[in-house]
Amino acid sequence: MMIGTAWLAVSVLCCSLLTPLGATAAVDSDGVAPSALLSDVGGDAVSEAISAESDAGLHDEIGEADTEGETDTEGDAEAEGDDAVSNLRNADDMLDPLTLEPLELLDPDDDAATGETAGGDTVATAPQPQAAAGYATSVGTEHMIDVAIVTPTGKVAPTLTDAEVSALIAKASTYWSAQSGGQISSIRQGTATLRYTTPYACSEPGYLMPDAASRFGNSDTVYNERNGRHLLVIVPKGCGSEGQAGVGLGDLVVSPANGGVIWMQNLPWGLDIFAHEFGHNLGLRHANTHECPNAADGTPVFEGTPGAVSGNFTPSFSDGCVAEEYGDRVDVMGNISVINGQVNAAPSTLSVTNALSLGVMPVEAVERIALEGASTVTRSVSLKSVSSTGAGTRGVVVTDPISGTEYVFEHRDGSGQDAQSLFGKGKLADYGVGFGVRMMTNRLGASSEVFTALDSSVYYGRRQYFRAGETLVSRTGGVQMRITSIAASTATLEITLRSTPTNPAPVGSSVPTIDGEFTPGETLSVRPGIWSTTTLDYQWLANGSPIAGATAATLLLGPDQSGAAITVRITGSKPGFVSVSRTSEPSIKVAGATPKIAGTAALGSTLVAETPGWAPGTTFDYQWYAGAAAIPGATEAAFAVTPLQIGRPIAVEVTGTQAGYALVTRMSGETSVVPAGTLRYQFSPQPGETLSWPDANLYSAPACCRLSYRWLADGIAISGATQPTYTVASVLPAGGTFSLEVAVRSAGVPGGVSDLKASIGGVAVVGSTLNAVSEGVDLGDLTIQWLANGVALKGATQAALIVPAGAAAKRLTVQLTWVAASLKVTSAATLRVSKAVTPSVAGPMVVGAVVTAKPGIWTTGMVLRYQWAANGSPIAGATKATYKVPATLLGQTLTVAVTGSKVGYATVALTSAATTAILLPLVAKKPVIVGVVKVNRQLTAKVAAWGPADVALTYQWFAAGKRVDGATEATFTPTGTRLGQRITVAVTGTKDGYRSSTLTSAATARVAR
């Protein structure tokens, strides 16, 4: 991302690392209220304050407070700062360090996460835990830092002096030099501190940061390199987040040589902020806690099964476990603490996990334990305090032989570097942060996590350390660690590794949930949640009983499930683990299927909403629609179509209600468009009687429709009778029957022929069927006439026309007449009628044979194209009239499609019938007849060997070309009746998988006496 700058970087946002408790908090004998622990909250400037309130216990207090009665002299500047923070609350931890705009993180599944770009270039990968490096092998890097003390517009300048800046940097230098074993040799200020007022506001950090870089005369990329160069921008209290940092994309790998940028408010606890954000510059991420509920039987659970990794490299977990970002209240990269204004004199010792990630843990200070070759191993380890500086093991790294996860153990006793911190002074013990052994691991992105245990004796109800006598077991059971003793600065651990746990841990799992609408015809899908395995089996159930065959991740609800509550049971399995089944909560009962409409969508007809598949006793509400618009007042099960619906399709929406069932609203499919039409009435009047349209009042609304009238007597139109009334003459015609036709058109359709459109469906080929299509008027109200080159085809007055041979090369049209409305329209003409016949395939259906497409007679001059297909699938490249059958098509059938085209004619595509299955060919030779060709002398059919072997042969003898009944042996003796006739024999060979073959011998001489 580039936002007004050439800088491209990824950064880590940290806010409100330290916030003081208000001056009103209760104070203990040391002048400190024991119940005031404040914490950084995931990127917000909001802190969590725990304070004492009389004797009623503890309560949470959210917000910011001044330290030691500090007075805000900046007017509404604090509010502006809060606004700036609120603008960042939804930001990801990874930001551009200058623009502070969110960047997309490296997805572990993307090429970038593996170090490759689309073009093949190598880029930095997401930070990964590194192998420990001995101090002696490293060359110390001197880090230079440019400091800008900035007064944003509308703010009062920070009061930090140059001496205070120097002291801050010196303390951070001492800390990080010691924590890195000298790999960071020092941190010093590179140039004099710049002090200036910027035209940018606190709410514009994306401009403040690059502005500061430019004032040092640096390009945007200077702090984006692994050169130990940093930019520190100090802003007034309340300006943006308390602290945030960025490490350039090129230096995202964790390294003590990285540079970066830091934004920091001018606060009394600036050392902790600076040390924390400097750690981000080095590539470290936050130190978190891992928190799990105990198992149902009370057994402690220390870790959940990792699931998907989120955008900030934090995985989700099963079993109700969560990772709390910043939750580690000991490590400098976690939640640094303040108690009633008491600020850490210095940060605590860097955790073993972060020291390993940074590569600054001496090899000799780490003991690694893994299972190699054996099924079980037990080791005893003496673990020195991580803050000690002498010889001995200060960290244990144990590899779980089942999951491959590395667990890290460290011991803290409050000595050394820790002694200066609030943790080392024992101020956090009431909050579960005390002296003892800590179990940790490194997550993707170099995030450290410390495991916790439930403990009701501490304020948060959870401890981040373990005491002598306690046993910790990894989630798989592959690692068991028992703290046998803790004495002085040494903890003794007994660590056992097993390739197969004594009691296999169950597969980690979540309760599944169901998505979808509980209605027949709808498909439900399951969300399995988080499992420690991808081997999942599904079983859907209706009212607790398995649904036969419903073992996929989705379920199509059928009528059989109507009225049933649906659940899904998932079973997870994994070698070496106990299989676990989890069943979703029962759904509401399945209710309702898609309603259907009975009746024809035609003028004057009545449509009825049908509700198949709904449970008896369901109460229904209806709403009819014309197109997308609800029809006012149409809320009954039946609906009579009126002219207002002409030109639009009809649908009905049904809502079904019944206690215990899903409340379902379902829309039917649409009918065809309601066409204009003709209403017909019959009368048997008296002489001189005046007849009138009986439904005139139903169609009287001005917006209703446009009407045309035609009166008939005995089926013959009465000239001039085109009004809604007609007076019968004094003398009735012979039959005395009168009728009225009323043509009804929608008022929204303009007049003239646009009310009616004609078209033709089908391809104009001799022998094919064409169909007359009307638009706007029901075809049943029209008279039809087919024409060829404008001349009416005799007798062609039906909606369907089988194209006659006489129409070849002519163009066809169809004429539709709406007599009642005096409308007549003619369709567009077809292309010229083509001649074609269905092709056939000639040739033996055996491997290696050449088969031929026989197209038959088509229109002269047509260009024919061929496409062969095997079992209905087109064969690539097989586009000639002949095709040699390959062995790959053995057992398949062939078809050939022939397409004929010629300018001005209808293009025709016809496909042959399928051949018999392709078989292998037999190797055969013609038989030969041996013997004397005379009456009563035996003749023999000599046949060379057919192949492959074991071909069954049958015989048939012929005399004068006619079959001789019963002559089916290898020999034949002609009788006197055959005198003068010539003899032949046909031999047929058969074998499974091979095409039968029949060969006939040459004819003998005539039979003599």
mmCIF file with all atom_site columns, C-alpha atoms in Angstrom, residues 391-551:
data_model
loop_
_atom_site.group_PDB
_atom_site.id
_atom_site.type_symbol
_atom_site.label_atom_id
_atom_site.label_alt_id
_atom_site.label_comp_id
_atom_site.label_asym_id
_atom_site.label_entity_id
_atom_site.label_seq_id
_atom_site.pdbx_PDB_ins_code
_atom_site.Cartn_x
_atom_site.Cartn_y
_atom_site.Cartn_z
_atom_site.occupancy
_atom_site.B_iso_or_equiv
_atom_site.pdbx_formal_charge
_atom_site.auth_seq_id
_atom_site.auth_comp_id
_atom_site.auth_asym_id
_atom_site.auth_atom_id
_atom_site.pdbx_PDB_model_num
ATOM 1   C CA . ALA A 1 391 ? 25.385  -20.760 34.215 1.00 0.00 ? 391 ALA A CA 1
ATOM 2   C CA . GLY A 1 392 ? 22.600  -23.304 34.017 1.00 0.00 ? 392 GLY A CA 1
ATOM 3   C CA . THR A 1 393 ? 19.391  -24.036 32.154 1.00 0.00 ? 393 THR A CA 1
ATOM 4   C CA . ARG A 1 394 ? 17.044  -21.058 31.960 1.00 0.00 ? 394 ARG A CA 1
ATOM 5   C CA . GLY A 1 395 ? 14.598  -22.520 29.448 1.00 0.00 ? 395 GLY A CA 1
ATOM 6   C CA . VAL A 1 396 ? 13.304  -25.970 28.495 1.00 0.00 ? 396 VAL A CA 1
ATOM 7   C CA . VAL A 1 397 ? 11.869  -26.629 25.030 1.00 0.00 ? 397 VAL A CA 1
ATOM 8   C CA . VAL A 1 398 ? 9.831   -29.846 24.814 1.00 0.00 ? 398 VAL A CA 1
ATOM 9   C CA . THR A 1 399 ? 8.467   -31.242 21.542 1.00 0.00 ? 399 THR A CA 1
ATOM 10  C CA . ASP A 1 400 ? 5.134   -33.073 21.823 1.00 0.00 ? 400 ASP A CA 1
ATOM 11  C CA . PRO A 1 401 ? 5.753   -36.358 19.953 1.00 0.00 ? 401 PRO A CA 1
ATOM 12  C CA . ILE A 1 402 ? 2.092   -36.547 18.907 1.00 0.00 ? 402 ILE A CA 1
ATOM 13  C CA . SER A 1 403 ? 1.300   -33.041 17.665 1.00 0.00 ? 403 SER A CA 1
ATOM 14  C CA . GLY A 1 404 ? 4.810   -31.699 17.053 1.00 0.00 ? 404 GLY A CA 1
ATOM 15  C CA . THR A 1 405 ? 3.984   -28.588 19.122 1.00 0.00 ? 405 THR A CA 1
ATOM 16  C CA . GLU A 1 406 ? 6.921   -27.092 21.028 1.00 0.00 ? 406 GLU A CA 1
ATOM 17  C CA . TYR A 1 407 ? 6.224   -26.191 24.666 1.00 0.00 ? 407 TYR A CA 1
ATOM 18  C CA . VAL A 1 408 ? 8.572   -23.863 26.547 1.00 0.00 ? 408 VAL A CA 1
ATOM 19  C CA . PHE A 1 409 ? 9.045   -23.866 30.338 1.00 0.00 ? 409 PHE A CA 1
ATOM 20  C CA . GLU A 1 410 ? 10.638  -21.049 32.338 1.00 0.00 ? 410 GLU A CA 1
ATOM 21  C CA . HIS A 1 411 ? 10.982  -20.327 36.048 1.00 0.00 ? 411 HIS A CA 1
ATOM 22  C CA . ARG A 1 412 ? 10.594  -16.873 37.592 1.00 0.00 ? 412 ARG A CA 1
ATOM 23  C CA . ASP A 1 413 ? 11.418  -16.013 41.207 1.00 0.00 ? 413 ASP A CA 1
ATOM 24  C CA . GLY A 1 414 ? 11.381  -12.210 41.039 1.00 0.00 ? 414 GLY A CA 1
ATOM 25  C CA . SER A 1 415 ? 15.163  -11.870 41.057 1.00 0.00 ? 415 SER A CA 1
ATOM 26  C CA . GLY A 1 416 ? 17.565  -10.030 38.756 1.00 0.00 ? 416 GLY A CA 1
ATOM 27  C CA . GLN A 1 417 ? 15.923  -7.827  36.154 1.00 0.00 ? 417 GLN A CA 1
ATOM 28  C CA . ASP A 1 418 ? 12.496  -8.864  37.456 1.00 0.00 ? 418 ASP A CA 1
ATOM 29  C CA . ALA A 1 419 ? 13.243  -7.443  40.924 1.00 0.00 ? 419 ALA A CA 1
ATOM 30  C CA . GLN A 1 420 ? 12.819  -3.891  39.647 1.00 0.00 ? 420 GLN A CA 1
ATOM 31  C CA . SER A 1 421 ? 9.357   -4.553  38.220 1.00 0.00 ? 421 SER A CA 1
ATOM 32  C CA . LEU A 1 422 ? 5.990   -4.504  39.913 1.00 0.00 ? 422 LEU A CA 1
ATOM 33  C CA . PHE A 1 423 ? 5.828   -8.234  39.174 1.00 0.00 ? 423 PHE A CA 1
ATOM 34  C CA . GLY A 1 424 ? 9.142   -8.806  40.973 1.00 0.00 ? 424 GLY A CA 1
ATOM 35  C CA . LYS A 1 425 ? 7.890   -6.801  43.944 1.00 0.00 ? 425 LYS A CA 1
ATOM 36  C CA . GLY A 1 426 ? 4.933   -9.172  44.264 1.00 0.00 ? 426 GLY A CA 1
ATOM 37  C CA . LYS A 1 427 ? 2.350   -6.509  43.437 1.00 0.00 ? 427 LYS A CA 1
ATOM 38  C CA . LEU A 1 428 ? 0.538   -8.729  40.924 1.00 0.00 ? 428 LEU A CA 1
ATOM 39  C CA . ALA A 1 429 ? 0.226   -11.952 42.919 1.00 0.00 ? 429 ALA A CA 1
ATOM 40  C CA . ASP A 1 430 ? -3.414  -11.239 43.809 1.00 0.00 ? 430 ASP A CA 1
ATOM 41  C CA . TYR A 1 431 ? -4.130  -11.196 40.087 1.00 0.00 ? 431 TYR A CA 1
ATOM 42  C CA . GLY A 1 432 ? -2.671  -14.612 39.329 1.00 0.00 ? 432 GLY A CA 1
ATOM 43  C CA . VAL A 1 433 ? 0.725   -13.240 38.264 1.00 0.00 ? 433 VAL A CA 1
ATOM 44  C CA . GLY A 1 434 ? 3.207   -14.680 40.744 1.00 0.00 ? 434 GLY A CA 1
ATOM 45  C CA . PHE A 1 435 ? 6.472   -16.599 41.125 1.00 0.00 ? 435 PHE A CA 1
ATOM 46  C CA . GLY A 1 436 ? 6.685   -20.135 39.796 1.00 0.00 ? 436 GLY A CA 1
ATOM 47  C CA . VAL A 1 437 ? 6.996   -22.145 36.571 1.00 0.00 ? 437 VAL A CA 1
ATOM 48  C CA . ARG A 1 438 ? 5.406   -20.844 33.361 1.00 0.00 ? 438 ARG A CA 1
ATOM 49  C CA . MET A 1 439 ? 4.370   -23.060 30.434 1.00 0.00 ? 439 MET A CA 1
ATOM 50  C CA . MET A 1 440 ? 4.358   -21.293 27.056 1.00 0.00 ? 440 MET A CA 1
ATOM 51  C CA . THR A 1 441 ? 4.446   -21.810 23.322 1.00 0.00 ? 441 THR A CA 1
ATOM 52  C CA . ASN A 1 442 ? 5.149   -19.719 20.215 1.00 0.00 ? 442 ASN A CA 1
ATOM 53  C CA . ARG A 1 443 ? 2.311   -19.187 17.769 1.00 0.00 ? 443 ARG A CA 1
ATOM 54  C CA . LEU A 1 444 ? 2.512   -18.295 14.094 1.00 0.00 ? 444 LEU A CA 1
ATOM 55  C CA . GLY A 1 445 ? 3.875   -14.759 13.741 1.00 0.00 ? 445 GLY A CA 1
ATOM 56  C CA . ALA A 1 446 ? 6.164   -15.032 16.814 1.00 0.00 ? 446 ALA A CA 1
ATOM 57  C CA . SER A 1 447 ? 3.299   -14.430 19.247 1.00 0.00 ? 447 SER A CA 1
ATOM 58  C CA . SER A 1 448 ? 4.093   -15.875 22.651 1.00 0.00 ? 448 SER A CA 1
ATOM 59  C CA . GLU A 1 449 ? 1.360   -17.524 24.718 1.00 0.00 ? 449 GLU A CA 1
ATOM 60  C CA . VAL A 1 450 ? 1.527   -18.431 28.395 1.00 0.00 ? 450 VAL A CA 1
ATOM 61  C CA . PHE A 1 451 ? -0.839  -21.137 29.639 1.00 0.00 ? 451 PHE A CA 1
ATOM 62  C CA . THR A 1 452 ? -3.129  -20.555 32.590 1.00 0.00 ? 452 THR A CA 1
ATOM 63  C CA . ALA A 1 453 ? -5.034  -22.557 35.171 1.00 0.00 ? 453 ALA A CA 1
ATOM 64  C CA . LEU A 1 454 ? -8.315  -21.782 36.910 1.00 0.00 ? 454 LEU A CA 1
ATOM 65  C CA . ASP A 1 455 ? -7.790  -20.559 40.501 1.00 0.00 ? 455 ASP A CA 1
ATOM 66  C CA . SER A 1 456 ? -10.706 -19.050 42.436 1.00 0.00 ? 456 SER A CA 1
ATOM 67  C CA . SER A 1 457 ? -8.335  -17.607 45.075 1.00 0.00 ? 457 SER A CA 1
ATOM 68  C CA . VAL A 1 458 ? -7.063  -14.861 42.760 1.00 0.00 ? 458 VAL A CA 1
ATOM 69  C CA . TYR A 1 459 ? -8.989  -11.883 41.481 1.00 0.00 ? 459 TYR A CA 1
ATOM 70  C CA . TYR A 1 460 ? -9.222  -12.868 37.832 1.00 0.00 ? 460 TYR A CA 1
ATOM 71  C CA . GLY A 1 461 ? -9.876  -16.499 38.781 1.00 0.00 ? 461 GLY A CA 1
ATOM 72  C CA . ARG A 1 462 ? -6.901  -17.660 36.742 1.00 0.00 ? 462 ARG A CA 1
ATOM 73  C CA . ARG A 1 463 ? -3.145  -18.111 37.315 1.00 0.00 ? 463 ARG A CA 1
ATOM 74  C CA . GLN A 1 464 ? -0.342  -17.596 34.796 1.00 0.00 ? 464 GLN A CA 1
ATOM 75  C CA . TYR A 1 465 ? 2.156   -19.711 36.752 1.00 0.00 ? 465 TYR A CA 1
ATOM 76  C CA . PHE A 1 466 ? 2.325   -23.140 38.417 1.00 0.00 ? 466 PHE A CA 1
ATOM 77  C CA . ARG A 1 467 ? 3.493   -24.237 41.861 1.00 0.00 ? 467 ARG A CA 1
ATOM 78  C CA . ALA A 1 468 ? 5.479   -27.173 43.205 1.00 0.00 ? 468 ALA A CA 1
ATOM 79  C CA . GLY A 1 469 ? 3.520   -30.429 43.115 1.00 0.00 ? 469 GLY A CA 1
ATOM 80  C CA . GLU A 1 470 ? 1.353   -29.431 40.151 1.00 0.00 ? 470 GLU A CA 1
ATOM 81  C CA . THR A 1 471 ? 1.268   -31.444 36.915 1.00 0.00 ? 471 THR A CA 1
ATOM 82  C CA . LEU A 1 472 ? 0.675   -30.044 33.435 1.00 0.00 ? 472 LEU A CA 1
ATOM 83  C CA . VAL A 1 473 ? -0.404  -32.198 30.501 1.00 0.00 ? 473 VAL A CA 1
ATOM 84  C CA . SER A 1 474 ? -0.402  -31.103 26.846 1.00 0.00 ? 474 SER A CA 1
ATOM 85  C CA . ARG A 1 475 ? -3.642  -31.279 24.901 1.00 0.00 ? 475 ARG A CA 1
ATOM 86  C CA . THR A 1 476 ? -2.627  -34.580 23.254 1.00 0.00 ? 476 THR A CA 1
ATOM 87  C CA . GLY A 1 477 ? -1.280  -36.192 26.409 1.00 0.00 ? 477 GLY A CA 1
ATOM 88  C CA . GLY A 1 478 ? 2.079   -36.550 24.689 1.00 0.00 ? 478 GLY A CA 1
ATOM 89  C CA . VAL A 1 479 ? 3.803   -34.220 27.191 1.00 0.00 ? 479 VAL A CA 1
ATOM 90  C CA . GLN A 1 480 ? 3.472   -34.418 30.959 1.00 0.00 ? 480 GLN A CA 1
ATOM 91  C CA . MET A 1 481 ? 5.415   -32.011 33.193 1.00 0.00 ? 481 MET A CA 1
ATOM 92  C CA . ARG A 1 482 ? 5.415   -32.275 36.984 1.00 0.00 ? 482 ARG A CA 1
ATOM 93  C CA . ILE A 1 483 ? 7.009   -29.634 39.185 1.00 0.00 ? 483 ILE A CA 1
ATOM 94  C CA . THR A 1 484 ? 8.695   -31.763 41.814 1.00 0.00 ? 484 THR A CA 1
ATOM 95  C CA . SER A 1 485 ? 10.148  -28.847 43.797 1.00 0.00 ? 485 SER A CA 1
ATOM 96  C CA . ILE A 1 486 ? 10.897  -25.136 43.787 1.00 0.00 ? 486 ILE A CA 1
ATOM 97  C CA . ALA A 1 487 ? 13.754  -24.070 46.058 1.00 0.00 ? 487 ALA A CA 1
ATOM 98  C CA . ALA A 1 488 ? 15.749  -20.836 46.048 1.00 0.00 ? 488 ALA A CA 1
ATOM 99  C CA . SER A 1 489 ? 16.259  -19.896 42.376 1.00 0.00 ? 489 SER A CA 1
ATOM 100 C CA . THR A 1 490 ? 15.818  -23.429 41.014 1.00 0.00 ? 490 THR A CA 1
ATOM 101 C CA . ALA A 1 491 ? 12.743  -25.396 39.988 1.00 0.00 ? 491 ALA A CA 1
ATOM 102 C CA . THR A 1 492 ? 13.032  -29.143 39.429 1.00 0.00 ? 492 THR A CA 1
ATOM 103 C CA . LEU A 1 493 ? 10.868  -30.525 36.637 1.00 0.00 ? 493 LEU A CA 1
ATOM 104 C CA . GLU A 1 494 ? 10.063  -34.121 35.753 1.00 0.00 ? 494 GLU A CA 1
ATOM 105 C CA . ILE A 1 495 ? 9.146   -34.287 32.065 1.00 0.00 ? 495 ILE A CA 1
ATOM 106 C CA . THR A 1 496 ? 7.662   -37.400 30.432 1.00 0.00 ? 496 THR A CA 1
ATOM 107 C CA . LEU A 1 497 ? 7.079   -37.805 26.694 1.00 0.00 ? 497 LEU A CA 1
ATOM 108 C CA . ARG A 1 498 ? 4.888   -40.536 25.219 1.00 0.00 ? 498 ARG A CA 1
ATOM 109 C CA . SER A 1 499 ? 4.346   -41.366 21.564 1.00 0.00 ? 499 SER A CA 1
ATOM 110 C CA . THR A 1 500 ? 0.913   -42.699 22.528 1.00 0.00 ? 500 THR A CA 1
ATOM 111 C CA . PRO A 1 501 ? -0.711  -41.241 25.640 1.00 0.00 ? 501 PRO A CA 1
ATOM 112 C CA . THR A 1 502 ? -1.734  -43.652 28.379 1.00 0.00 ? 502 THR A CA 1
ATOM 113 C CA . ASN A 1 503 ? -5.279  -42.351 28.062 1.00 0.00 ? 503 ASN A CA 1
ATOM 114 C CA . PRO A 1 504 ? -5.669  -40.994 24.526 1.00 0.00 ? 504 PRO A CA 1
ATOM 115 C CA . ALA A 1 505 ? -7.022  -37.491 24.515 1.00 0.00 ? 505 ALA A CA 1
ATOM 116 C CA . PRO A 1 506 ? -10.320 -37.062 22.705 1.00 0.00 ? 506 PRO A CA 1
ATOM 117 C CA . VAL A 1 507 ? -10.509 -35.311 19.382 1.00 0.00 ? 507 VAL A CA 1
ATOM 118 C CA . GLY A 1 508 ? -10.951 -31.593 20.064 1.00 0.00 ? 508 GLY A CA 1
ATOM 119 C CA . SER A 1 509 ? -14.310 -30.431 18.796 1.00 0.00 ? 509 SER A CA 1
ATOM 120 C CA . SER A 1 510 ? -17.110 -27.894 18.747 1.00 0.00 ? 510 SER A CA 1
ATOM 121 C CA . VAL A 1 511 ? -20.858 -28.375 18.730 1.00 0.00 ? 511 VAL A CA 1
ATOM 122 C CA . PRO A 1 512 ? -22.022 -28.079 15.094 1.00 0.00 ? 512 PRO A CA 1
ATOM 123 C CA . THR A 1 513 ? -24.672 -25.641 13.931 1.00 0.00 ? 513 THR A CA 1
ATOM 124 C CA . ILE A 1 514 ? -27.045 -25.762 10.963 1.00 0.00 ? 514 ILE A CA 1
ATOM 125 C CA . ASP A 1 515 ? -27.556 -23.103 8.309  1.00 0.00 ? 515 ASP A CA 1
ATOM 126 C CA . GLY A 1 516 ? -30.519 -22.946 5.952  1.00 0.00 ? 516 GLY A CA 1
ATOM 127 C CA . GLU A 1 517 ? -34.295 -22.702 5.806  1.00 0.00 ? 517 GLU A CA 1
ATOM 128 C CA . PHE A 1 518 ? -36.217 -25.539 7.415  1.00 0.00 ? 518 PHE A CA 1
ATOM 129 C CA . THR A 1 519 ? -38.563 -26.096 4.519  1.00 0.00 ? 519 THR A CA 1
ATOM 130 C CA . PRO A 1 520 ? -38.940 -29.065 2.138  1.00 0.00 ? 520 PRO A CA 1
ATOM 131 C CA . GLY A 1 521 ? -37.013 -28.403 -1.056 1.00 0.00 ? 521 GLY A CA 1
ATOM 132 C CA . GLU A 1 522 ? -34.357 -26.337 0.731  1.00 0.00 ? 522 GLU A CA 1
ATOM 133 C CA . THR A 1 523 ? -30.777 -27.476 1.364  1.00 0.00 ? 523 THR A CA 1
ATOM 134 C CA . LEU A 1 524 ? -29.330 -27.324 4.862  1.00 0.00 ? 524 LEU A CA 1
ATOM 135 C CA . SER A 1 525 ? -25.598 -27.101 5.481  1.00 0.00 ? 525 SER A CA 1
ATOM 136 C CA . VAL A 1 526 ? -23.572 -27.743 8.601  1.00 0.00 ? 526 VAL A CA 1
ATOM 137 C CA . ARG A 1 527 ? -20.979 -25.530 10.205 1.00 0.00 ? 527 ARG A CA 1
ATOM 138 C CA . PRO A 1 528 ? -18.827 -28.022 12.109 1.00 0.00 ? 528 PRO A CA 1
ATOM 139 C CA . GLY A 1 529 ? -16.935 -25.477 14.201 1.00 0.00 ? 529 GLY A CA 1
ATOM 140 C CA . ILE A 1 530 ? -13.337 -26.137 15.206 1.00 0.00 ? 530 ILE A CA 1
ATOM 141 C CA . TRP A 1 531 ? -11.977 -29.674 15.263 1.00 0.00 ? 531 TRP A CA 1
ATOM 142 C CA . SER A 1 532 ? -8.458  -31.040 15.681 1.00 0.00 ? 532 SER A CA 1
ATOM 143 C CA . THR A 1 533 ? -8.960  -33.228 12.625 1.00 0.00 ? 533 THR A CA 1
ATOM 144 C CA . THR A 1 534 ? -10.328 -32.935 9.118  1.00 0.00 ? 534 THR A CA 1
ATOM 145 C CA . THR A 1 535 ? -11.652 -36.516 9.245  1.00 0.00 ? 535 THR A CA 1
ATOM 146 C CA . LEU A 1 536 ? -15.323 -35.868 9.937  1.00 0.00 ? 536 LEU A CA 1
ATOM 147 C CA . ASP A 1 537 ? -18.335 -38.115 9.400  1.00 0.00 ? 537 ASP A CA 1
ATOM 148 C CA . TYR A 1 538 ? -21.863 -36.707 9.214  1.00 0.00 ? 538 TYR A CA 1
ATOM 149 C CA . GLN A 1 539 ? -25.285 -38.110 10.042 1.00 0.00 ? 539 GLN A CA 1
ATOM 150 C CA . TRP A 1 540 ? -28.457 -36.066 9.747  1.00 0.00 ? 540 TRP A CA 1
ATOM 151 C CA . LEU A 1 541 ? -31.378 -36.951 11.994 1.00 0.00 ? 541 LEU A CA 1
ATOM 152 C CA . ALA A 1 542 ? -35.093 -36.173 11.969 1.00 0.00 ? 542 ALA A CA 1
ATOM 153 C CA . ASN A 1 543 ? -36.689 -36.201 15.422 1.00 0.00 ? 543 ASN A CA 1
ATOM 154 C CA . GLY A 1 544 ? -33.565 -37.999 16.653 1.00 0.00 ? 544 GLY A CA 1
ATOM 155 C CA . SER A 1 545 ? -33.735 -40.827 14.101 1.00 0.00 ? 545 SER A CA 1
ATOM 156 C CA . PRO A 1 546 ? -31.062 -41.099 11.407 1.00 0.00 ? 546 PRO A CA 1
ATOM 157 C CA . ILE A 1 547 ? -32.186 -40.138 7.918  1.00 0.00 ? 547 ILE A CA 1
ATOM 158 C CA . ALA A 1 548 ? -31.187 -42.951 5.560  1.00 0.00 ? 548 ALA A CA 1
ATOM 159 C CA . GLY A 1 549 ? -28.314 -41.989 3.302  1.00 0.00 ? 549 GLY A CA 1
ATOM 160 C CA . ALA A 1 550 ? -27.992 -38.478 4.804  1.00 0.00 ? 550 ALA A CA 1
ATOM 161 C CA . THR A 1 551 ? -24.256 -38.633 5.499  1.00 0.00 ? 551 THR A CA 1
#
